[in-house]
């Protein structure tokens, strides 16, 4: 049996087959252990694509380096000239269209593109996190000479599945036993720049939104008998069951759901057992494990969802839809508010009043990062959020804390210890709604697990300021408070700010809130807050910040905690109406958020202006930045803007005189007779 299929140019296929045998690689494909997992993953991926995206790769290998680490190798062959690889503008395999959909033309036509596409199947459906994708082409020129090219790419969680060039070769000897370890050492040195990773991450985030919309629409339209809570719990349960813990808990596969009616062995029972094993290995506190399982059981063990119809339960069908549409994104470890996007998409189907709609809007990731940076979050911060929603703000804080730790700690052992401490003890979030709480827990698990102190409590009535799990007798030593509160709460949400700041002894707080909170609607709360805290900055945000989700004008208020506001204190007022982004709300648009005017630089400047003052004024004008004072007993003067000076200047006077003289001269010229008129007299 040929290892590489005979195609348009049989000579190159024969050559590759010969090289696989020459370098001792052909036996790898004949092993039963060559991984039925790999074969199953490729079959599932092909099924998901509905037959699109071509056949499966022409050759599959599973090679080990000297340390015993296994690397799947996928080889795709095209027998045409100039069909090795098609790259996009950022230098990655051009496998995605603008709307985040697969570009099957490129996947089918180009060897590397096809191999990268199949490699993503292994990231999606197996435990492998690094896959070698190889594209090979060969053709004969007019003189009958054979030309061949071999392009090698690494597809991994670290590059979000986009693929990264390793190099170009003339034969497959780099895969042989003699040279494979050297090849892997080269692979380990590969890295993408932060800018390249950010572009890939942004593309993947756009794809997530497309997939979430498609999934939610499918379940909403086609899966009857499920409420919105059921949809949320099914997504959370499926993700927990399929994440696995390397070496300890194998991810649940679709084939393990047996569609049995046997009590204790129904599909829901199987999923619950897998989730319990997952939560145990993640070292989540026991009482929290029990709470999560109880919440999920209510949905997973209902009779109708476990009843087999035509050999398949509704639960298994939905499980497959979730894994097919979302698996690739949560398995590659995107550091984004994944469940926040899910949260927004789920709630887009619900009929809320405008006030309630405003309460359930996801904070954009770049705004979450703004709040985190304003509060000076670093590796030693203790951060809490009293209306945590899907935990998007805490995700942003955790990412910043981990980044600072990695940049400042050189000892691997000390760094690992610090990372565990950050996740277990330096983050706390409160969410009163049980379904949203489940999303927050899931979000933090997906992001590396800072879920230990995500608490299902009413922060205004029940929370006592102490750790929720573990150190339950100790106060949480918060020194950074970030918040996007429900605007329908008292004082447009300022009640949460007052409550949190009362429990803090130092630090900073940043809150994005309805602007009317600072212009009179929260007067009493504001006056009480300023008795013990200082307002440092007021930032007017773009009116279309939540375009398509909410229609409120918002401000960001920055406080220094536990320092009474002095009437002479300077407050920095920033008009950030133009943040550099252009937003649209077109459902079929490939990207509804575009950087059209130095958005990243503007956000950087706003942080510097708010924290350090006017010397950082570069992009913004003096009409957009103003330093003034407020009356701490007013509570209604927090939204000031730069005053307009109506006094005339000397330059104004000179211009007026100049304009007047020009007008006089013009009139004089018009009143003089022409030469013809003079001669006619």
XYZ file of C-alpha atoms in Angstrom:
681
model
C 0.000 0.000 0.000
C 1.420 3.407 -0.952
C 2.060 5.656 1.996
C 1.638 8.763 -0.147
C -1.225 8.607 -2.626
C -0.432 8.513 -6.342
C -1.596 11.837 -7.717
C -1.043 14.142 -10.695
C 2.746 13.672 -10.543
C 3.426 10.044 -9.536
C 7.193 10.573 -9.483
C 7.070 12.852 -6.432
C 4.669 10.472 -4.691
C 7.015 7.589 -5.388
C 9.926 9.685 -4.182
C 8.227 10.541 -0.877
C 7.173 6.925 -0.398
C 10.746 5.882 -0.971
C 12.073 8.447 1.496
C 9.619 7.376 4.190
C 10.909 3.818 3.791
C 14.552 4.914 3.501
C 14.427 6.834 6.761
C 12.642 4.050 8.620
C 9.335 5.872 8.855
C 7.012 3.609 6.882
C 6.438 1.185 9.767
C 4.984 4.008 11.832
C 1.918 4.035 9.633
C 1.310 0.318 9.995
C 1.176 0.346 13.797
C -2.246 -0.302 15.305
C -1.315 2.220 17.959
C -0.795 4.932 15.317
C -3.238 6.277 17.044
C -6.787 5.542 16.459
C -7.191 8.857 18.310
C -5.542 10.654 15.383
C -7.659 8.808 12.826
C -10.834 9.476 14.785
C -9.961 13.153 15.088
C -9.451 13.472 11.333
C -12.727 11.662 10.666
C -14.592 13.924 13.065
C -13.054 17.004 11.511
C -13.990 15.869 8.008
C -17.529 15.138 9.197
C -17.755 18.567 10.832
C -16.776 20.219 7.541
C -19.555 18.361 5.784
C -17.150 16.852 3.276
C -15.530 20.198 2.517
C -11.838 20.782 2.997
C -10.681 17.816 0.941
C -9.757 14.306 2.005
C -7.608 13.397 4.945
C -3.820 13.921 4.775
C -1.749 11.746 2.475
C 0.505 10.446 5.256
C 0.387 10.341 9.051
C 3.280 9.669 11.426
C 3.653 9.639 15.188
C 7.292 10.271 16.155
C 8.995 10.534 19.536
C 11.964 12.653 20.536
C 14.685 11.491 22.934
C 12.584 12.573 25.909
C 9.669 10.354 24.884
C 7.435 13.235 23.786
C 5.188 12.294 20.849
C 4.696 14.557 17.849
C 2.033 13.807 15.239
C 3.293 14.533 11.715
C 0.819 15.102 8.888
C 1.956 15.233 5.253
C -0.136 16.688 2.442
C 0.960 16.411 -1.203
C 0.036 18.519 -4.264
C 1.425 17.580 -7.663
C 1.448 21.033 -9.184
C 3.914 23.886 -9.550
C 3.376 26.837 -7.158
C 0.979 24.885 -4.944
C 3.164 24.590 -1.853
C 1.654 27.307 0.352
C -0.684 30.301 0.218
C 0.034 32.867 2.969
C -2.059 35.748 4.244
C -0.849 39.289 4.939
C 0.479 38.295 8.374
C 2.568 35.390 7.046
C 0.354 32.520 8.229
C -1.371 29.905 6.088
C -4.326 31.685 4.488
C -6.996 29.248 5.665
C -9.669 31.663 6.882
C -11.933 34.117 5.098
C -12.648 37.580 6.430
C -15.770 36.441 8.283
C -13.866 33.725 10.151
C -15.065 30.895 7.913
C -12.663 28.263 6.482
C -11.176 29.107 3.082
C -11.645 25.674 1.541
C -10.247 26.722 -1.838
C -6.815 27.394 -0.339
C -7.071 24.348 1.942
C -7.777 22.119 -1.054
C -5.333 23.734 -3.480
C -2.176 24.247 -1.397
C -0.173 21.528 0.347
C 0.900 23.395 3.497
C -2.550 24.934 3.888
C -4.124 21.488 3.806
C -1.634 20.100 6.319
C -2.197 23.032 8.699
C -5.950 22.529 8.371
C -5.679 18.849 9.343
C -3.273 19.687 12.175
C -5.997 21.821 13.722
C -8.173 18.715 13.851
C -5.660 17.186 16.268
C -5.605 20.306 18.447
C -9.397 20.175 18.393
C -10.114 16.513 19.067
C -6.986 15.080 20.769
C -4.623 15.833 23.651
C -1.749 16.774 21.347
C -0.694 20.399 21.665
C 2.072 20.461 19.004
C 1.645 19.041 15.499
C 4.132 19.055 12.607
C 2.336 19.998 9.365
C 4.234 19.214 6.151
C 3.288 20.223 2.641
C 5.080 18.691 -0.355
C 4.866 19.550 -4.058
C 6.551 18.145 -7.137
C 6.440 18.695 -10.880
C 8.489 18.067 -14.023
C 9.758 20.938 -16.134
C 9.916 21.011 -19.923
C 13.144 19.017 -19.922
C 11.644 16.283 -17.792
C 13.580 17.284 -14.676
C 11.762 16.670 -11.393
C 11.460 19.630 -9.001
C 10.265 19.191 -5.426
C 9.576 21.395 -2.412
C 8.802 20.492 1.191
C 7.419 23.154 3.543
C 7.292 22.430 7.277
C 5.118 24.293 9.789
C 4.471 23.947 13.521
C 0.801 24.073 14.509
C 0.363 24.422 18.263
C -1.616 25.888 21.120
C 1.099 28.519 21.448
C 0.376 29.947 17.996
C -3.392 29.465 18.353
C -3.410 26.853 15.569
C -2.424 29.382 12.902
C 0.827 27.588 12.061
C 4.389 28.863 12.100
C 7.090 28.297 9.517
C 9.856 25.907 10.601
C 11.658 25.756 7.275
C 11.818 24.400 3.733
C 13.557 21.140 2.843
C 14.444 19.023 -0.183
C 13.887 15.644 1.487
C 12.351 14.074 4.607
C 15.608 13.123 6.311
C 14.911 15.609 9.130
C 12.266 13.136 10.341
C 14.693 10.227 10.567
C 15.929 8.894 13.901
C 19.355 10.475 13.321
C 18.090 14.014 12.820
C 14.659 14.228 14.459
C 15.940 15.416 17.868
C 17.880 18.245 16.219
C 14.757 19.158 14.259
C 12.675 19.272 17.447
C 15.268 21.491 19.142
C 14.846 23.910 16.251
C 11.067 23.728 16.652
C 11.406 24.600 20.345
C 13.247 27.827 19.520
C 10.408 29.143 17.386
C 8.514 32.129 18.691
C 6.117 34.698 17.352
C 6.355 38.357 18.266
C 3.697 39.787 20.605
C 2.312 41.721 17.624
C 2.006 38.568 15.507
C 0.346 36.656 18.327
C -2.069 39.532 18.928
C -3.161 39.543 15.278
C -3.743 35.776 15.346
C -5.610 36.085 18.649
C -7.873 38.826 17.240
C -8.654 36.679 14.197
C -9.488 33.708 16.425
C -11.735 35.914 18.580
C -13.680 36.949 15.485
C -14.043 33.270 14.592
C -15.314 32.516 18.111
C -18.123 35.035 17.707
C -19.183 33.500 14.381
C -19.148 29.997 15.903
C -21.040 31.052 19.029
C -23.748 32.732 16.977
C -24.103 29.674 14.765
C -24.185 27.287 17.738
C -26.684 29.267 19.774
C -28.938 29.754 16.774
C -28.801 26.021 16.015
C -29.690 24.999 19.583
C -32.339 27.714 19.903
C -34.040 26.741 16.641
C -33.599 22.965 16.557
C -33.303 21.654 20.110
C -36.689 21.870 21.791
C -37.436 21.804 25.496
C -34.347 23.759 26.570
C -34.383 27.081 28.394
C -31.595 29.638 28.296
C -30.153 28.270 31.552
C -30.057 24.782 30.052
C -28.078 26.056 27.072
C -25.556 27.728 29.366
C -25.201 24.663 31.590
C -24.843 22.321 28.596
C -22.001 24.405 27.176
C -20.281 24.605 30.584
C -20.702 20.857 31.192
C -19.440 19.872 27.745
C -16.347 22.046 28.041
C -15.483 20.722 31.512
C -15.993 17.129 30.351
C -13.810 17.527 27.254
C -10.937 19.608 28.660
C -9.348 16.783 30.606
C -6.248 17.006 32.795
C -3.069 15.772 31.055
C -1.963 12.410 32.426
C -4.797 12.227 34.951
C -8.218 12.746 33.384
C -8.821 11.752 29.771
C -11.143 14.111 27.872
C -14.597 12.675 27.275
C -15.132 11.561 23.681
C -18.419 11.360 21.839
C -18.026 7.586 21.386
C -18.170 7.158 25.188
C -21.746 8.477 25.280
C -23.681 5.236 24.800
C -27.268 6.558 24.598
C -28.252 3.951 27.200
C -31.437 4.029 29.260
C -29.736 2.233 32.139
C -29.941 4.317 35.319
C -26.452 5.371 36.362
C -25.117 4.831 32.852
C -27.104 7.350 30.857
C -25.235 9.980 28.860
C -25.853 12.570 31.557
C -24.507 10.229 34.256
C -21.359 9.620 32.224
C -20.804 13.350 31.771
C -21.312 14.027 35.483
C -18.687 11.419 36.430
C -16.196 12.939 34.009
C -16.882 16.450 35.346
C -16.433 15.255 38.938
C -13.061 13.724 38.031
C -12.040 16.919 36.243
C -12.974 19.171 39.182
C -11.139 16.916 41.661
C -7.918 17.055 39.647
C -8.190 20.842 39.293
C -8.026 21.040 43.112
C -11.222 23.054 43.350
C -12.539 23.198 46.947
C -14.829 20.276 47.788
C -17.924 22.303 48.665
C -17.503 24.267 45.453
C -17.196 21.033 43.443
C -20.431 19.809 44.967
C -22.214 23.082 44.190
C -21.113 23.041 40.535
C -22.148 19.414 40.071
C -25.574 20.055 41.665
C -26.218 22.943 39.282
C -25.217 20.922 36.216
C -27.090 17.783 37.310
C -30.417 19.577 37.109
C -29.955 19.819 33.343
C -27.800 16.777 32.544
C -29.978 14.165 34.248
C -33.431 15.228 33.014
C -35.331 12.401 31.354
C -36.097 13.975 27.977
C -32.491 14.986 27.268
C -31.284 11.405 27.978
C -33.974 9.609 25.974
C -32.612 7.955 22.833
C -34.522 8.709 19.627
C -33.318 6.929 16.492
C -30.298 5.731 18.436
C -29.176 9.147 19.688
C -29.994 11.229 22.751
C -30.523 14.959 22.594
C -27.645 15.329 25.057
C -25.173 13.514 22.790
C -26.325 15.496 19.755
C -25.825 18.815 21.561
C -22.511 17.603 23.013
C -21.243 16.982 19.471
C -22.446 20.364 18.249
C -20.655 22.167 21.077
C -17.385 20.265 20.597
C -17.501 20.707 16.815
C -18.184 24.441 16.926
C -16.189 25.519 19.981
C -13.638 22.811 20.791
C -10.781 24.248 18.777
C -11.044 27.604 20.569
C -11.145 26.500 24.185
C -8.555 23.770 23.625
C -5.900 26.083 22.196
C -6.068 28.193 25.344
C -7.023 31.644 24.101
C -6.449 34.197 26.867
C -9.734 35.913 26.177
C -13.054 36.285 27.957
C -14.376 33.196 26.156
C -17.515 32.663 28.191
C -18.151 36.406 28.208
C -18.695 36.164 24.467
C -20.908 33.142 25.068
C -22.736 35.116 27.753
C -23.468 37.987 25.352
C -24.602 35.644 22.603
C -26.906 33.639 24.898
C -28.514 36.758 26.297
C -29.089 38.235 22.856
C -32.059 35.823 22.609
C -33.733 37.019 25.776
C -36.414 39.694 25.999
C -35.021 42.108 28.567
C -36.194 45.654 29.190
C -33.585 48.291 28.278
C -32.459 48.649 31.913
C -31.957 44.914 32.304
C -30.306 44.693 28.881
C -27.791 47.288 30.084
C -27.120 45.079 33.123
C -25.974 42.021 31.163
C -23.585 43.579 28.657
C -20.068 42.191 28.320
C -17.256 44.645 29.010
C -15.081 44.730 25.852
C -11.661 43.189 26.467
C -9.809 46.421 25.695
C -11.958 48.294 28.248
C -11.361 45.544 30.828
C -7.640 45.966 30.239
C -8.021 49.748 30.637
C -9.600 49.326 34.084
C -6.885 46.872 35.101
C -4.086 49.208 34.049
C -5.678 52.222 35.713
C -5.638 50.399 39.048
C -1.953 49.473 38.643
C -2.513 45.719 38.828
C 0.723 43.691 39.079
C 1.850 40.289 40.350
C 1.358 41.318 43.984
C -2.132 42.796 43.616
C -5.264 41.416 45.249
C -8.139 42.118 42.891
C -11.867 41.816 43.424
C -15.068 42.498 41.489
C -18.444 42.806 43.231
C -20.590 42.163 40.129
C -18.360 39.748 38.283
C -20.735 38.574 35.540
C -18.767 36.176 33.357
C -15.513 37.204 35.108
C -14.160 39.095 32.095
C -12.605 41.799 34.290
C -10.959 39.216 36.529
C -9.659 37.363 33.457
C -8.008 40.608 32.325
C -6.577 41.157 35.818
C -5.249 37.601 36.071
C -3.575 37.866 32.666
C -1.863 41.108 33.731
C -0.723 39.613 37.048
C 0.689 36.506 35.359
C 2.406 38.605 32.699
C 4.081 40.751 35.365
C 5.179 37.643 37.271
C 6.757 36.120 34.156
C 8.563 39.370 33.372
C 9.996 39.858 36.864
C 10.658 36.381 38.312
C 13.607 34.483 36.834
C 13.441 31.314 38.952
C 11.136 28.698 37.310
C 10.291 27.196 40.698
C 9.499 30.561 42.261
C 7.469 31.579 39.200
C 5.375 28.392 39.324
C 4.717 28.989 43.022
C 3.689 32.606 42.362
C 1.383 31.659 39.490
C -0.424 29.146 41.729
C -0.762 31.767 44.445
C -2.166 34.363 42.032
C -4.824 31.970 40.772
C -5.777 30.547 44.163
C -5.555 33.533 46.503
C -5.258 36.885 44.695
C -8.574 37.053 42.798
C -12.107 37.224 44.148
C -15.380 37.675 42.287
C -19.003 37.781 43.408
C -21.987 36.895 41.216
C -25.512 36.493 42.551
C -27.138 34.833 39.483
C -26.391 31.099 39.524
C -26.322 30.648 35.737
C -23.940 33.578 35.251
C -21.889 32.357 38.211
C -21.414 29.066 36.360
C -20.067 30.981 33.370
C -17.652 32.890 35.610
C -16.322 29.653 37.107
C -15.969 28.138 33.646
C -14.228 31.242 32.321
C -11.591 31.181 35.039
C -11.061 27.432 34.587
C -10.526 27.966 30.860
C -8.101 30.810 31.482
C -5.836 28.740 33.723
C -8.069 28.464 36.755
C -8.398 31.418 39.006
C -11.821 30.069 39.973
C -11.023 29.285 43.616
C -12.705 32.400 44.989
C -15.488 32.983 42.486
C -18.409 33.116 44.905
C -22.147 32.758 44.290
C -23.304 35.449 46.733
C -25.068 38.795 46.824
C -22.180 41.223 47.339
C -24.511 43.845 48.854
C -26.270 41.616 51.391
C -24.298 38.458 52.099
C -20.599 39.077 51.489
C -18.470 39.764 54.577
C -15.206 40.693 52.847
C -13.536 37.335 53.556
C -12.237 34.591 51.300
C -15.003 32.387 49.936
C -13.003 29.166 50.050
C -9.904 28.034 51.894
C -9.088 30.967 54.181
C -12.725 31.595 55.054
C -11.828 33.273 58.357
C -9.420 35.751 56.750
C -10.344 39.058 55.095
C -9.465 39.256 51.415
C -6.702 41.947 51.356
C -8.022 43.748 48.253
C -5.925 46.604 46.907
C -7.492 46.804 43.430
C -11.209 47.030 42.690
C -12.577 46.820 39.130
C -16.259 46.945 38.273
C -18.896 47.195 35.573
C -22.028 47.120 37.761
C -25.668 46.578 36.849
C -26.822 50.109 36.017
C -30.339 49.447 37.308
C -28.991 49.082 40.865
C -29.141 51.973 43.341
C -27.174 55.022 42.281
C -26.808 53.560 38.773
C -24.589 50.945 40.437
C -22.563 53.222 42.725
C -23.966 51.229 45.642
C -21.454 48.488 44.710
C -18.601 50.998 44.696
C -19.488 52.291 48.153
C -19.797 48.772 49.528
C -16.438 47.587 48.154
C -14.427 50.673 49.083
C -15.642 50.474 52.672
C -13.922 47.069 52.896
C -10.566 48.304 51.528
C -7.771 49.959 53.472
C -5.632 51.058 50.511
C -5.219 50.740 46.763
C -7.124 51.944 43.711
C -10.530 51.406 42.133
C -11.716 51.826 38.533
C -15.349 51.523 37.550
C -17.118 51.933 34.229
C -20.626 53.156 34.911
C -23.534 55.112 33.482
C -22.464 58.769 33.171
C -25.551 60.010 34.975
C -24.074 58.494 38.150
C -21.582 61.353 38.164
C -23.964 64.130 37.223
C -26.641 63.850 39.892
C -28.353 60.445 39.913
C -25.954 59.026 42.517
C -25.397 62.245 44.467
C -25.774 60.713 47.958
C -23.558 57.721 47.207
C -20.882 59.928 45.658
C -20.814 62.307 48.591
C -20.370 59.432 51.046
C -17.692 57.784 48.878
C -15.597 60.975 48.780
C -15.583 61.245 52.573
C -13.063 58.388 52.562
C -11.757 58.179 48.976
C -10.308 60.509 46.335
C -11.578 60.865 42.772
C -8.445 60.981 40.604
C -9.849 60.939 37.083
C -13.096 60.968 35.124
C -12.979 59.547 31.596
C -15.895 60.045 29.205
C -16.168 56.890 27.071
C -17.465 56.637 23.464
C -21.252 56.790 23.169
C -21.217 53.701 20.916
C -18.987 51.632 23.202
C -21.691 48.947 23.583
C -23.156 49.380 20.101
C -25.821 46.790 19.410
C -25.950 45.722 23.072
C -26.740 48.848 25.045
C -27.330 52.542 24.432
C -26.034 54.242 27.583
C -23.339 56.902 27.853
C -20.639 55.735 30.251
C -17.735 57.159 32.192
C -14.767 55.520 33.873
C -14.074 56.858 37.379
C -10.697 56.236 39.012
C -10.321 56.434 42.813
C -7.522 56.327 45.320
C -8.861 54.265 48.208
C -8.925 55.336 51.867
C -7.825 58.924 51.267
C -10.459 61.590 51.870
C -11.068 63.817 48.849
C -9.572 67.259 49.398
C -11.544 70.067 47.652
C -8.189 71.314 46.324
C -7.288 67.934 44.786
C -6.819 68.043 41.041
C -9.145 65.754 39.067
C -8.169 64.817 35.514
C -11.124 65.009 33.133
C -10.592 63.247 29.816
C -12.978 63.288 26.855
C -12.350 59.863 25.342
C -15.321 60.054 22.949
C -12.900 59.289 20.134
C -11.019 56.196 21.280
C -9.746 55.404 17.789
C -12.149 52.536 17.107
C -14.941 52.552 14.534
C -17.828 50.309 15.526
C -20.603 48.877 13.391
C -23.433 46.493 14.149
C -23.754 44.585 10.901
C -24.555 40.942 11.515
C -22.762 39.792 8.348
C -19.713 41.997 8.806
C -16.367 40.212 9.145
C -15.255 42.690 11.804
C -17.486 45.148 13.652
C -14.551 46.779 15.466
C -11.848 48.477 13.400
C -8.850 50.489 14.540
C -9.191 53.595 12.344
C -7.305 56.202 14.375
C -4.443 54.837 16.517
C -6.750 53.140 19.025
C -4.030 51.244 20.907
C -1.938 54.417 21.222
C -4.986 56.339 22.456
C -5.701 53.791 25.199
C -2.052 53.947 26.242
C -2.201 57.746 26.402
C -5.434 57.768 28.420
C -3.805 55.564 31.074
C -0.788 57.866 31.251
C -2.931 61.016 31.390
C -5.166 59.606 34.143
C -2.231 58.429 36.249
C 0.477 61.003 35.516
C -1.056 64.114 34.027
C -0.690 66.621 31.227
C 2.938 65.931 30.307
C 1.703 62.826 28.438
C -0.663 64.845 26.217
C 0.290 63.933 22.635
C -2.598 62.608 20.549
C -5.380 64.322 22.476
C -5.993 68.059 22.363
C -6.316 70.463 25.274
C -10.042 70.553 24.555
C -10.128 66.824 25.386
C -8.039 67.011 28.560
C -8.857 69.253 31.502
C -7.568 69.484 35.062
C -9.991 70.902 37.588
C -11.523 70.460 41.012
C -14.829 69.158 42.309
C -16.914 69.866 45.367
C -16.759 66.617 47.405
C -20.111 67.524 48.972
C -21.840 67.876 45.603
C -21.631 64.433 43.991
C -22.961 65.890 40.742
C -19.875 67.524 39.198
C -17.837 64.480 38.149
C -18.344 64.844 34.365
C -16.651 68.162 33.639
C -15.139 69.212 30.324
C -12.575 71.831 29.382
C -14.091 75.332 29.686
C -14.399 77.331 26.483
C -12.571 80.673 26.736
C -14.740 83.332 25.056
C -12.384 86.254 25.786
C -10.922 87.762 22.581
C -7.156 87.571 22.156
C -4.843 90.088 20.478
C -4.739 87.747 17.503
C -8.537 87.809 17.341
C -8.422 91.632 17.393
C -5.816 91.781 14.607
C -7.827 89.351 12.472
C -11.003 91.393 12.965
C -9.245 94.645 11.968
C -7.666 92.919 9.000
C -11.022 91.541 7.858
C -12.611 94.986 8.289
C -9.894 96.799 6.291
C -10.126 94.203 3.541
C -13.861 94.785 3.397
C -13.398 98.576 3.223
C -10.825 98.330 0.437
C -13.104 96.002 -1.477
C -15.957 98.491 -1.227
C -13.720 101.368 -2.323
C -12.563 99.451 -5.366
C -16.120 98.575 -6.277
C -17.176 102.258 -6.019
C -14.421 103.534 -8.396
C -15.467 104.063 -12.088
C -13.826 101.821 -14.673
C -11.575 103.202 -17.434
C -14.373 102.779 -19.938
C -16.757 104.730 -17.723
C -14.166 107.555 -17.318
C -13.548 107.770 -21.073
C -17.264 107.921 -21.766
C -17.750 111.024 -19.690
